[in-house]
Tab-separated table of C-alpha atoms and ligand atoms in Angstrom:
chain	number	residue	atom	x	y	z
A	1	UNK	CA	3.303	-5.575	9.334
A	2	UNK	CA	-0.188	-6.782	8.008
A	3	UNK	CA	-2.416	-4.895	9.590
A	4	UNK	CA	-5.685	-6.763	7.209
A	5	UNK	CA	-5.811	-10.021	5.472
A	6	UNK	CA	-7.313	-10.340	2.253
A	7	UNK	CA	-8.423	-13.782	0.710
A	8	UNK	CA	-7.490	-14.473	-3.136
A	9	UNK	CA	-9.026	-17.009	-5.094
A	10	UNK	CA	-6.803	-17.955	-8.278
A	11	UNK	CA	-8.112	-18.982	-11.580
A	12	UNK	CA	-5.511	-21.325	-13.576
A	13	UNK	CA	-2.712	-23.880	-12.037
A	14	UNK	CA	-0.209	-24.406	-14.645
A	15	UNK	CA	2.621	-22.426	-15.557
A	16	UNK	CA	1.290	-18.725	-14.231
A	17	UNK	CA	-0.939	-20.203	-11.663
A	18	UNK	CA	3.191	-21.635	-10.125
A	19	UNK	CA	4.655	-18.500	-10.750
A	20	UNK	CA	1.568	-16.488	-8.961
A	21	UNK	CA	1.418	-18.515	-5.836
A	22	UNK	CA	4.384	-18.234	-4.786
A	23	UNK	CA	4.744	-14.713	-5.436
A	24	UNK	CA	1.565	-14.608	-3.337
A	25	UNK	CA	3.146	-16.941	-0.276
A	26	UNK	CA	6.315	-15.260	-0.421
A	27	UNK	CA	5.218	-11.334	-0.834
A	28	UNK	CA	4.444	-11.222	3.187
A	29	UNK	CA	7.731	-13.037	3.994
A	30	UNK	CA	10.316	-10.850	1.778
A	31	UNK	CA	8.455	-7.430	2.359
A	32	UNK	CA	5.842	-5.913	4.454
A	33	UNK	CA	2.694	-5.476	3.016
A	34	UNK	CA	-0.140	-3.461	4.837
A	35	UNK	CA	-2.359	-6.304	4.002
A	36	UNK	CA	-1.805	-10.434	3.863
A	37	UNK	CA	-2.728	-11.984	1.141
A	38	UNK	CA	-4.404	-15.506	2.008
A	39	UNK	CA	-4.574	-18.728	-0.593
A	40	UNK	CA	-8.059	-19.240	0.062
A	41	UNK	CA	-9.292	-20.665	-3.378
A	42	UNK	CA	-7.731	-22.385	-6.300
A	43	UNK	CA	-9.884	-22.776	-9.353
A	44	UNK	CA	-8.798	-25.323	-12.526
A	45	UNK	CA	-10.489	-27.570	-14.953
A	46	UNK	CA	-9.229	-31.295	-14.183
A	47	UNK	CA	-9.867	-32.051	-10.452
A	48	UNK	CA	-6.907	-34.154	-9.772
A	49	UNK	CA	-4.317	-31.721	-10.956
A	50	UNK	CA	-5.857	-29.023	-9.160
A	51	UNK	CA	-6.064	-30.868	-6.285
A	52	UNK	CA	-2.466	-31.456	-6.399
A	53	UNK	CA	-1.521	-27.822	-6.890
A	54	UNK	CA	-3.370	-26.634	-4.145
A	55	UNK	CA	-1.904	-29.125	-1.886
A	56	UNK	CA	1.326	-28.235	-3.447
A	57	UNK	CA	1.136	-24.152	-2.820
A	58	UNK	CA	-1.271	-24.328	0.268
A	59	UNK	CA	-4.280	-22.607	-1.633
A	60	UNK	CA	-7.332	-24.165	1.105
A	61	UNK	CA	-10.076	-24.961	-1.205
A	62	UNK	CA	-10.474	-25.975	-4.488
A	63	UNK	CA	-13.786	-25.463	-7.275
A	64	UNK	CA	-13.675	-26.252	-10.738
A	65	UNK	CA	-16.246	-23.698	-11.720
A	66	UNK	CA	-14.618	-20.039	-11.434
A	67	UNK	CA	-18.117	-18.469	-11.509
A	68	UNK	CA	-18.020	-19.661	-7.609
A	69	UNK	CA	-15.210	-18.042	-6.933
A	70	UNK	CA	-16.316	-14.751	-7.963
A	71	UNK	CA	-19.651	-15.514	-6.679
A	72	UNK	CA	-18.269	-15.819	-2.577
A	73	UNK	CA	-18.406	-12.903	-0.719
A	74	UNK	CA	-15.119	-14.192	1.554
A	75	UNK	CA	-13.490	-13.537	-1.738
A	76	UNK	CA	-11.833	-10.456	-1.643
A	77	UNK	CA	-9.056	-10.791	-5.182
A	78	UNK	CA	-9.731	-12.838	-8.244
A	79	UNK	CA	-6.256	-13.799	-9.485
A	80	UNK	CA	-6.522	-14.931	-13.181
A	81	UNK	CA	-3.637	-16.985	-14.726
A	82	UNK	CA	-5.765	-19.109	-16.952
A	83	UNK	CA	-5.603	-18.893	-20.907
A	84	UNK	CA	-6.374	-15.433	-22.693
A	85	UNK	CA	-9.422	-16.750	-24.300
A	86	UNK	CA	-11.038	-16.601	-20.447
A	87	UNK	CA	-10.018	-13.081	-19.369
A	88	UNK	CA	-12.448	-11.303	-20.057
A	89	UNK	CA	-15.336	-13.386	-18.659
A	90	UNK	CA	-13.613	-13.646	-15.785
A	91	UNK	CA	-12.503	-10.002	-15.033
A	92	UNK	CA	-16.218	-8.509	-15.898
A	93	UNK	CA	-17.848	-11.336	-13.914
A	94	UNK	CA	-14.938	-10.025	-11.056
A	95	UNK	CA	-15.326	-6.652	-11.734
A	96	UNK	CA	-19.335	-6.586	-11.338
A	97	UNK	CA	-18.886	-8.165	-8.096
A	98	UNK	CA	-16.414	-6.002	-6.434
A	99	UNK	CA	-13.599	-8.062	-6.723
A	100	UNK	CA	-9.784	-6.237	-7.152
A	101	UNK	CA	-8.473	-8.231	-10.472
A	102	UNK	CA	-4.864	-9.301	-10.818
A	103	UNK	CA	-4.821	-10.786	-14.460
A	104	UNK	CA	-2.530	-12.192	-16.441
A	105	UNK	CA	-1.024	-10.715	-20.074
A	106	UNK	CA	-2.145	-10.375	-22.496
A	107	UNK	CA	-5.427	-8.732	-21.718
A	108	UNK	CA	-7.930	-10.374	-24.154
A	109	UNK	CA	-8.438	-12.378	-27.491
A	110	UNK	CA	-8.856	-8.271	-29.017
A	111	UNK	CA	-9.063	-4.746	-28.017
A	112	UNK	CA	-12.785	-4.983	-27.796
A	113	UNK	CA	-13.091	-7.435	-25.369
A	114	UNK	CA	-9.934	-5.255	-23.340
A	115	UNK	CA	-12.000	-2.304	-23.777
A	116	UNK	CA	-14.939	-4.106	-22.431
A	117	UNK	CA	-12.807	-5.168	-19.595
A	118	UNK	CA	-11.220	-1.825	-19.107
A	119	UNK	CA	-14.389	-0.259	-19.056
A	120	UNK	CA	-16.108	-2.951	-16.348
A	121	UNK	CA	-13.278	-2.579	-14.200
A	122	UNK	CA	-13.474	1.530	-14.227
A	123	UNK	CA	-16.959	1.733	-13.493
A	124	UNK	CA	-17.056	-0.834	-10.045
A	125	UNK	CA	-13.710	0.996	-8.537
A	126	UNK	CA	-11.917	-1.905	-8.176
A	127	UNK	CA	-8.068	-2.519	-8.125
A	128	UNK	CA	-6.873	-4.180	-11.892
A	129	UNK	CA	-3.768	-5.186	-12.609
A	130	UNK	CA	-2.172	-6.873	-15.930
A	131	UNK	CA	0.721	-8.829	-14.975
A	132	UNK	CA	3.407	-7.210	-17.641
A	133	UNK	CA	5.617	-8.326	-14.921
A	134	UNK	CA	8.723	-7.268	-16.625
A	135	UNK	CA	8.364	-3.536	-15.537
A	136	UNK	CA	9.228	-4.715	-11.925
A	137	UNK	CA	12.651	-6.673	-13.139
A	138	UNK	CA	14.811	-3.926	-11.075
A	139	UNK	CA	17.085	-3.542	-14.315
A	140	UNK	CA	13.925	-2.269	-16.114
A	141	UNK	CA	12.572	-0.323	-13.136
A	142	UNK	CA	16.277	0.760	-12.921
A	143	UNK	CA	16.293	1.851	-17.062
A	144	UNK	CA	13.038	3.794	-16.119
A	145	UNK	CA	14.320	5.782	-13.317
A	146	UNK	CA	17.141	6.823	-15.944
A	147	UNK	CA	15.205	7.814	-18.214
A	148	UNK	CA	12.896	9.818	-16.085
A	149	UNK	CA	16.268	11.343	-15.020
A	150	UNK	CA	17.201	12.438	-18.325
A	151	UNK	CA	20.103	10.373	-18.968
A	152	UNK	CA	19.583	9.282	-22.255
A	153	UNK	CA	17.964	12.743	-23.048
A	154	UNK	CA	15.749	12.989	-26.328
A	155	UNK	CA	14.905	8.837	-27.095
A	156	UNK	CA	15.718	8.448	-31.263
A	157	UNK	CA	14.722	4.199	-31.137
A	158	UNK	CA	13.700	1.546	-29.246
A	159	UNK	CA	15.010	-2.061	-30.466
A	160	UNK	CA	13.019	-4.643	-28.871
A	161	UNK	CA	12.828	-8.927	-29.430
A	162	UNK	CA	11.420	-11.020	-27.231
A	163	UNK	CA	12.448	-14.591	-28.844
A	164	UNK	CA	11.929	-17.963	-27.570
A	165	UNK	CA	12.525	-21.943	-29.163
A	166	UNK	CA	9.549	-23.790	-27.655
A	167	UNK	CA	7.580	-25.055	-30.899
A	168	UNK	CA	9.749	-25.382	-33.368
A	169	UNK	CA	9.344	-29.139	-33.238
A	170	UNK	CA	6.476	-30.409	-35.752
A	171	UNK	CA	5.411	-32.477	-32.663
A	172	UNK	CA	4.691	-29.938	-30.472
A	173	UNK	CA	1.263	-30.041	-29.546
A	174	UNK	CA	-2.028	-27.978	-30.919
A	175	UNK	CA	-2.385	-26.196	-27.533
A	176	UNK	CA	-4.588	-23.261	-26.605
A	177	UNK	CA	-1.780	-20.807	-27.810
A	178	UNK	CA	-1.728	-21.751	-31.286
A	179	UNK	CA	-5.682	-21.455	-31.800
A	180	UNK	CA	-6.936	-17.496	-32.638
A	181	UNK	CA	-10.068	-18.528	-30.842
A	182	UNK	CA	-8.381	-19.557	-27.185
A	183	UNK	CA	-5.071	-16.987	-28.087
A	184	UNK	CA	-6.286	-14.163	-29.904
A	185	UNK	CA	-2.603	-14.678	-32.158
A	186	UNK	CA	0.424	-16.324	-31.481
A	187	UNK	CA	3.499	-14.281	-30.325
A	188	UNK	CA	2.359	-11.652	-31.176
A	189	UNK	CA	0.179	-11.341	-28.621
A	190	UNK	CA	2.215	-13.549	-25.981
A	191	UNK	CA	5.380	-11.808	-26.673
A	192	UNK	CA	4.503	-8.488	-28.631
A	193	UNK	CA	2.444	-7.522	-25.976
A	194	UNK	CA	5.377	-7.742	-23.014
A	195	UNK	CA	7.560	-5.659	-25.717
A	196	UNK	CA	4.491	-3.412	-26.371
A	197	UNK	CA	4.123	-2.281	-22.705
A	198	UNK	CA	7.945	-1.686	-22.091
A	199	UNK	CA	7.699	0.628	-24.581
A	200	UNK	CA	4.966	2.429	-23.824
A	201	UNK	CA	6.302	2.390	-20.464
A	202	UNK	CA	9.829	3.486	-21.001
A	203	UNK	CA	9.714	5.059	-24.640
A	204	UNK	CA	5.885	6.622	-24.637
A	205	UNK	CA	2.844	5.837	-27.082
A	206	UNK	CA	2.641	4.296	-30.232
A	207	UNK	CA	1.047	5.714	-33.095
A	208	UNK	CA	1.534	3.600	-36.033
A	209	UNK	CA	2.806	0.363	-37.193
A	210	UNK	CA	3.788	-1.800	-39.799
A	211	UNK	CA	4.232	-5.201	-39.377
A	212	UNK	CA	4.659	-8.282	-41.035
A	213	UNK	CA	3.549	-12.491	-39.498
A	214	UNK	CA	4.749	-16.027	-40.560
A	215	UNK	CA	3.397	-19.543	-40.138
A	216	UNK	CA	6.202	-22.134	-40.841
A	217	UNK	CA	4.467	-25.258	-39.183
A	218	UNK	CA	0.268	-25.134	-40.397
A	219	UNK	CA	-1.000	-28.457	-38.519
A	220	UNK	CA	-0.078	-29.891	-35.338
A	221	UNK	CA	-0.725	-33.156	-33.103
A	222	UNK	CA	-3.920	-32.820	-31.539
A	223	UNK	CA	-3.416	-32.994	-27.216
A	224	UNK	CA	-5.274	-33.864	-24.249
A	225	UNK	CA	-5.256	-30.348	-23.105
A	226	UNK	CA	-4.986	-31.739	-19.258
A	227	UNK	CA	-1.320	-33.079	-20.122
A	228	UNK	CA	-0.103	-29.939	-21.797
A	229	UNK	CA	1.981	-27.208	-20.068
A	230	UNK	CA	3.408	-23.992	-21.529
A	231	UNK	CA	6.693	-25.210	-22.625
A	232	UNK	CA	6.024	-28.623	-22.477
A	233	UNK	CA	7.477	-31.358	-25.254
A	234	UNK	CA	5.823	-33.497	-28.248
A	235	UNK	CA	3.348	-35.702	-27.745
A	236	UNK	CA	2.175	-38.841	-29.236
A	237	UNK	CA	-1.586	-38.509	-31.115
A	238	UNK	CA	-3.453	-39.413	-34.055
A	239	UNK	CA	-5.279	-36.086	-34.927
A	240	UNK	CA	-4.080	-33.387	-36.471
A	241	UNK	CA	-5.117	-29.884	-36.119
A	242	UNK	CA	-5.125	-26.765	-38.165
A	243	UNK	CA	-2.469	-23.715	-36.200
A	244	UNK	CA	-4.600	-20.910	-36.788
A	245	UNK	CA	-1.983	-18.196	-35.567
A	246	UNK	CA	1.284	-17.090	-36.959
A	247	UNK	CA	4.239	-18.314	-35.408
A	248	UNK	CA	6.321	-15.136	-36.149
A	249	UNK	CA	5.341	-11.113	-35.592
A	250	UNK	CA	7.628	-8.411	-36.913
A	251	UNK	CA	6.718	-4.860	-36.020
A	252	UNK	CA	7.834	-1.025	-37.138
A	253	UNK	CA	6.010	1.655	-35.345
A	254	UNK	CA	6.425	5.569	-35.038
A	255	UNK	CA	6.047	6.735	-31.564
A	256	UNK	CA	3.874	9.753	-30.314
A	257	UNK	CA	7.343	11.545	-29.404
A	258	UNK	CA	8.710	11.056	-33.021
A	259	UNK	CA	11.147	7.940	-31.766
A	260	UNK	CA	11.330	4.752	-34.489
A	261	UNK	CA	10.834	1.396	-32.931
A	262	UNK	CA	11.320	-2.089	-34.128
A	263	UNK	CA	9.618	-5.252	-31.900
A	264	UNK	CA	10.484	-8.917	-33.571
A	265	UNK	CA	8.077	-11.526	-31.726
A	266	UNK	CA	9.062	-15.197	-32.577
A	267	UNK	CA	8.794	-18.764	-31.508
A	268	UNK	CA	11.338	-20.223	-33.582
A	269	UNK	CA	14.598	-18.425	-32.564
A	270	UNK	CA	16.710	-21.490	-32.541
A	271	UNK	CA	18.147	-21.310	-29.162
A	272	UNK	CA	16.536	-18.583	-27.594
A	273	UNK	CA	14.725	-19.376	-24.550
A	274	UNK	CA	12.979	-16.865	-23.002
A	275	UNK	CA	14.982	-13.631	-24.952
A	276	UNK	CA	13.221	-10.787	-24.035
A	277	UNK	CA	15.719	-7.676	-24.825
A	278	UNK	CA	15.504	-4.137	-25.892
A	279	UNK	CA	17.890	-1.546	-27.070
A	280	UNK	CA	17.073	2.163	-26.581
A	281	UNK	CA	19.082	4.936	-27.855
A	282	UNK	CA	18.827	8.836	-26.689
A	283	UNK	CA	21.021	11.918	-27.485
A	284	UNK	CA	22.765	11.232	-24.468
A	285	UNK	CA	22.975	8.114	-24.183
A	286	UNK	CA	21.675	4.532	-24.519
A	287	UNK	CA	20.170	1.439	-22.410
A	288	UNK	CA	19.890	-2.083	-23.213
A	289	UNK	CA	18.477	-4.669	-21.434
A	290	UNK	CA	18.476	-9.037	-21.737
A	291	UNK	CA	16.313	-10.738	-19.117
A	292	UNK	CA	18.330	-13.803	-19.807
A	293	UNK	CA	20.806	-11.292	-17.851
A	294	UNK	CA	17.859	-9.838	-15.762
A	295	UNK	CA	20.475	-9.283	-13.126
A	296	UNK	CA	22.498	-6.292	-15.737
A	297	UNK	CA	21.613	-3.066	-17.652
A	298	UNK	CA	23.959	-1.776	-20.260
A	299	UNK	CA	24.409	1.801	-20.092
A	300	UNK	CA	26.466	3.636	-22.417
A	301	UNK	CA	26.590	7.811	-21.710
A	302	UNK	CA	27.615	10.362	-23.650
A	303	UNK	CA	28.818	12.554	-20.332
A	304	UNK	CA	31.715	9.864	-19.805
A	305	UNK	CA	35.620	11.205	-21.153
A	306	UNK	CA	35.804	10.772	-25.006
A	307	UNK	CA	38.536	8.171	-24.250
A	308	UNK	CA	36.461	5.961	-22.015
A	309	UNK	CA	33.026	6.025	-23.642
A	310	UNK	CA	31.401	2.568	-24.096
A	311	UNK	CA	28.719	0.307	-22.851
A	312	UNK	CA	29.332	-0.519	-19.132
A	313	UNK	CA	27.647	-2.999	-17.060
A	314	UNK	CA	25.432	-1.884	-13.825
A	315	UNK	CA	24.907	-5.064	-11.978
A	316	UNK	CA	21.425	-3.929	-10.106
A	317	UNK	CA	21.504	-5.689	-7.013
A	318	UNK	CA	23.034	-2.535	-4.670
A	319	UNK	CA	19.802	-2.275	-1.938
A	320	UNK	CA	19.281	1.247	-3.527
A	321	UNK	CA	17.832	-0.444	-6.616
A	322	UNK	CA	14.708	-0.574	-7.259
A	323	UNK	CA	13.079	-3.570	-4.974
A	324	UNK	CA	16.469	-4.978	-3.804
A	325	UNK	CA	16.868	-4.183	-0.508
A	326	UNK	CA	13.974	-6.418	0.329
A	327	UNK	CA	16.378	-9.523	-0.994
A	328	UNK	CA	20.176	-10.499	-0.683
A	329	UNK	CA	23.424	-8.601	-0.322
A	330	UNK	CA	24.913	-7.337	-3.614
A	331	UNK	CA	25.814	-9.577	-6.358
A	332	UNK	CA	23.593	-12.344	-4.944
A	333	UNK	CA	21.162	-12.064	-7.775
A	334	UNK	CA	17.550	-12.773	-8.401
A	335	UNK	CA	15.090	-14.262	-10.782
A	336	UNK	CA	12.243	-14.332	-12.901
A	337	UNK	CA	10.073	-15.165	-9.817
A	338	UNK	CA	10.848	-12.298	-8.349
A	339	UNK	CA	9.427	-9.851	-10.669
A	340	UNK	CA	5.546	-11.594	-9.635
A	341	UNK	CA	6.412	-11.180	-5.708
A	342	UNK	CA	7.154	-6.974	-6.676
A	343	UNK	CA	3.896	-6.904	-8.741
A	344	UNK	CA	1.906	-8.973	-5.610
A	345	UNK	CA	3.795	-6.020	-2.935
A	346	UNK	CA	2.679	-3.346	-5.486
A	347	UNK	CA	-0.818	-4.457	-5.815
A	348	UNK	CA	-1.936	-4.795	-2.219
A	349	UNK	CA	-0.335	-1.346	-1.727
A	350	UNK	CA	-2.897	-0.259	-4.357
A	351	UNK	CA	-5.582	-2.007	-2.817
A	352	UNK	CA	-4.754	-0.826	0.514
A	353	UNK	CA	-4.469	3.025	-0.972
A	354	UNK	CA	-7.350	2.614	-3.248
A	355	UNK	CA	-4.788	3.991	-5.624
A	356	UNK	CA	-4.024	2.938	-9.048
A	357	UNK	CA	-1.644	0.297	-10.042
A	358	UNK	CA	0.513	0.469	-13.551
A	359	UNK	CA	0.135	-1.063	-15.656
A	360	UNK	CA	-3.493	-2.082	-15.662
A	361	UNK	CA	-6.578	-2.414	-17.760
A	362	UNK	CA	-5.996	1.507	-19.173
A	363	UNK	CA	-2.047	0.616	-20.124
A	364	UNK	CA	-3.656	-3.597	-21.771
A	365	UNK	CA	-6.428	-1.897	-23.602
A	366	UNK	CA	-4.086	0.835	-25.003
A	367	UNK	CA	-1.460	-2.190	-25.767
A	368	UNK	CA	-4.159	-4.566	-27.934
A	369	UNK	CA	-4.889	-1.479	-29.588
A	370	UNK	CA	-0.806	-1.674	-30.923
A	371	UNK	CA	-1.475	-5.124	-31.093
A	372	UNK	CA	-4.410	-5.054	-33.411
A	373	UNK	CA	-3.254	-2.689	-35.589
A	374	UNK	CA	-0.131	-4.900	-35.993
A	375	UNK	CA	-2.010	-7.561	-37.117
A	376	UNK	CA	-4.173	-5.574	-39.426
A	377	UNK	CA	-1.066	-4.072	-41.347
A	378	UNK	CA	0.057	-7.421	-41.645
A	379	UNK	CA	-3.203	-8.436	-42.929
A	380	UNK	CA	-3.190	-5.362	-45.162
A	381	UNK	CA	0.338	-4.877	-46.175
A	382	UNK	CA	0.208	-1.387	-45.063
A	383	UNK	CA	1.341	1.027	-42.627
A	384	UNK	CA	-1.948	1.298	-40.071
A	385	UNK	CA	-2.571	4.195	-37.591
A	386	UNK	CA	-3.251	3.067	-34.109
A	387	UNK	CA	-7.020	4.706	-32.943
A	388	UNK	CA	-6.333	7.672	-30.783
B	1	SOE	C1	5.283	-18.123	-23.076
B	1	SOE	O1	5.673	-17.420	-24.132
B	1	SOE	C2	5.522	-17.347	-21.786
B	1	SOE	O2	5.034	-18.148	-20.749
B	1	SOE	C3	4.754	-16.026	-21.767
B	1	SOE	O3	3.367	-16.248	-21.898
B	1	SOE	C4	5.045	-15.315	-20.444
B	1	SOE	O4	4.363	-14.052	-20.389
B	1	SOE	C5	6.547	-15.076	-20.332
B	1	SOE	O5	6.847	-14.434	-19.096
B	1	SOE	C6	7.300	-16.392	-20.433
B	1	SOE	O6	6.924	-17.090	-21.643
């Protein structure tokens, strides 16, 4: 049980401050951390909403000016699941101060501010953590332990998408992520970056890339930013603004262990919600993975009897899996959710160890680096080397 209680102060309400807090309230009920994590501090723009979310999750204060937050010395974590375009303030400010950083993806607006960050948060010893939550879905931790085992052998491709719907209505709002300034790009960095760290994380690192972007909607209606969620419909307004991101991101990169990947980031799958999926083929076999079916990994291996070779389906909820025996029986099934509650139990181990956590500022500043050269092929039309 909790033998020290830490007090986290979290930076953003909306979409990944929900998804946080309860990964923070429920990480001490579902497993046993060696320290408690306490909502002490929610931190948020428009008083009234935040007031509501904090009443709503049980965070016991409320500021609307983070530098406080990072300031109080009863602070021990600074959580921060506000907009990219305030990461790095935030985690050097954090950083300088002593404070372990749990941040949201992606990293920063570009690899300089991440290196800044990465660099901040090396230097004061502090835990940091980027939320590419994905690596603790147990069907990915489950394709990594497979891998590590050698079952696919020598990896020939990875095939990665991670396609969603949300915008594709010419009403959707001008919101933070469709402005380089508060986004740093549009998918690309939203979604390429998730499909950028399970790569480097199950395939290895990426040394060049050639990619190619799209804009199909240039001007949007202009929103109250307080009534806009991630997600969220059209809205009525009379200004228009410029989108200043594309709204597409198609990647081809060479890998450092001679592999060919492929990563298609878009917005405007048509009926694709959340469609985060990879493919990855070895000589002995092959993975693939569909969060939509978070609950499944496709395994096809080359050991099976020539007449019943194929793709079979491991449902990963046997306790033996990687994070399961902490939840239900088998086949009871969990959900997006619970990948935030593994990467809360991981990071207070970390904290409690002083030991690193993966992936953190290292594996986000080695990620924009992908990213950026992505968008500078696109830029260029040309194949682009990512910086050793
Ligand atoms: C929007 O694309 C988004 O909220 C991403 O920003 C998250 O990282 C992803 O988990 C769900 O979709």
């Amino acid at each position: 049980m909790a033998t020290k209680e830490m007090n986290v102060a979290i930076i953003g309400y909306k979409f990944m401050g929900k998804a946080h807090s309860q990964a923070w309230r429920d990480a001490p009920a579902f497993f046993d951390p060696g320290i408690k994590p306490a909502l002490k501090l929610a931190c948020g723009r428009h008083e009234d909403q935040l007031k509501a979310f904090a009443d709503r999750w049980g965070w016991e204060e409320t500021t609307t000016d983070w530098r406080k937050a990072v300031a109080r010395d009863d602070i021990d974590v600074i959580d921060i699941s506000a907009p990219t375009y305030l990461h790095h303030d935030i985690s050097v400010a954090a950083a300088e101060a002593g404070k372990h950083i749990f941040c949201e993806k992606p990293m920063a607006l570009d690899y300089q501010q991440a290196r800044a960050m990465y660099e901040a948060a090396k230097v004061s010893g502090v835990t940091h953590y980027l939320n590419h939550n994905y690596r603790r879905c147990p069907a990915v931790a489950l394709a990594k332990q497979m891998i590590q085992d050698g079952k696919l052998g020598r990896i020939f491709h990875w095939r990665g998408a991670y396609l969603q719907s949300w915008i594709i209505d010419p009403n959707f709002p001008l919101t933070w992520h469709l402005k380089k300034e508060t986004a740093g790009s549009g998918p690309h960095h939203d979604l390429n970056s998730h499909s950028v760290d399970l790569a480097r994380y199950l395939v290895g690192e990426i040394n060049a890339v050639s990619a190619l972007t799209a804009n199909f909607i240039a001007e949007r209606p202009v929103p109250d930013e307080a009534d806009v969620t991630t997600f969220g419909g059209a809205v009525e307004a009379t200004e228009m603004g410029k989108v200043t991101v594309e709204d597409a991101a198609f990647m081809l990169v060479e890998f450092e262990n001679g592999a060919l990947g492929s990563f298609e980031a878009s917005r405007f799958a048509t009926g694709r919600k959340n469609y985060n999926y990879f493919e990855i083929y070895g000589e002995r076999g092959a993975l693939v993975f569909d969060l939509e079916r978070m609950n499944e990994l496709q395994y096809y291996s080359c050991d099976d009897p020539t007449d019943s070779q194929g793709f079979r389906t491991i449902l990963v909820t046997e306790p033996e899996h990687p994070y399961l025996s902490a939840w239900w029986p088998p086949g009871h099934i969990i959900g997006y959710q619970h990948e935030f509650v593994h990467a809360v139990v991981d990071f207070l181990a970390a904290v409690e160890k002083g030991a690193e956590i993966r992936p953190n500022f290292y594996d986000g500043m080695k990620a924009m680096q992908v990213l950026e050269a992505g968008l500078e092929s696109a830029r260029a039309g040309a194949k682009v080397e990512v910086a050793g």
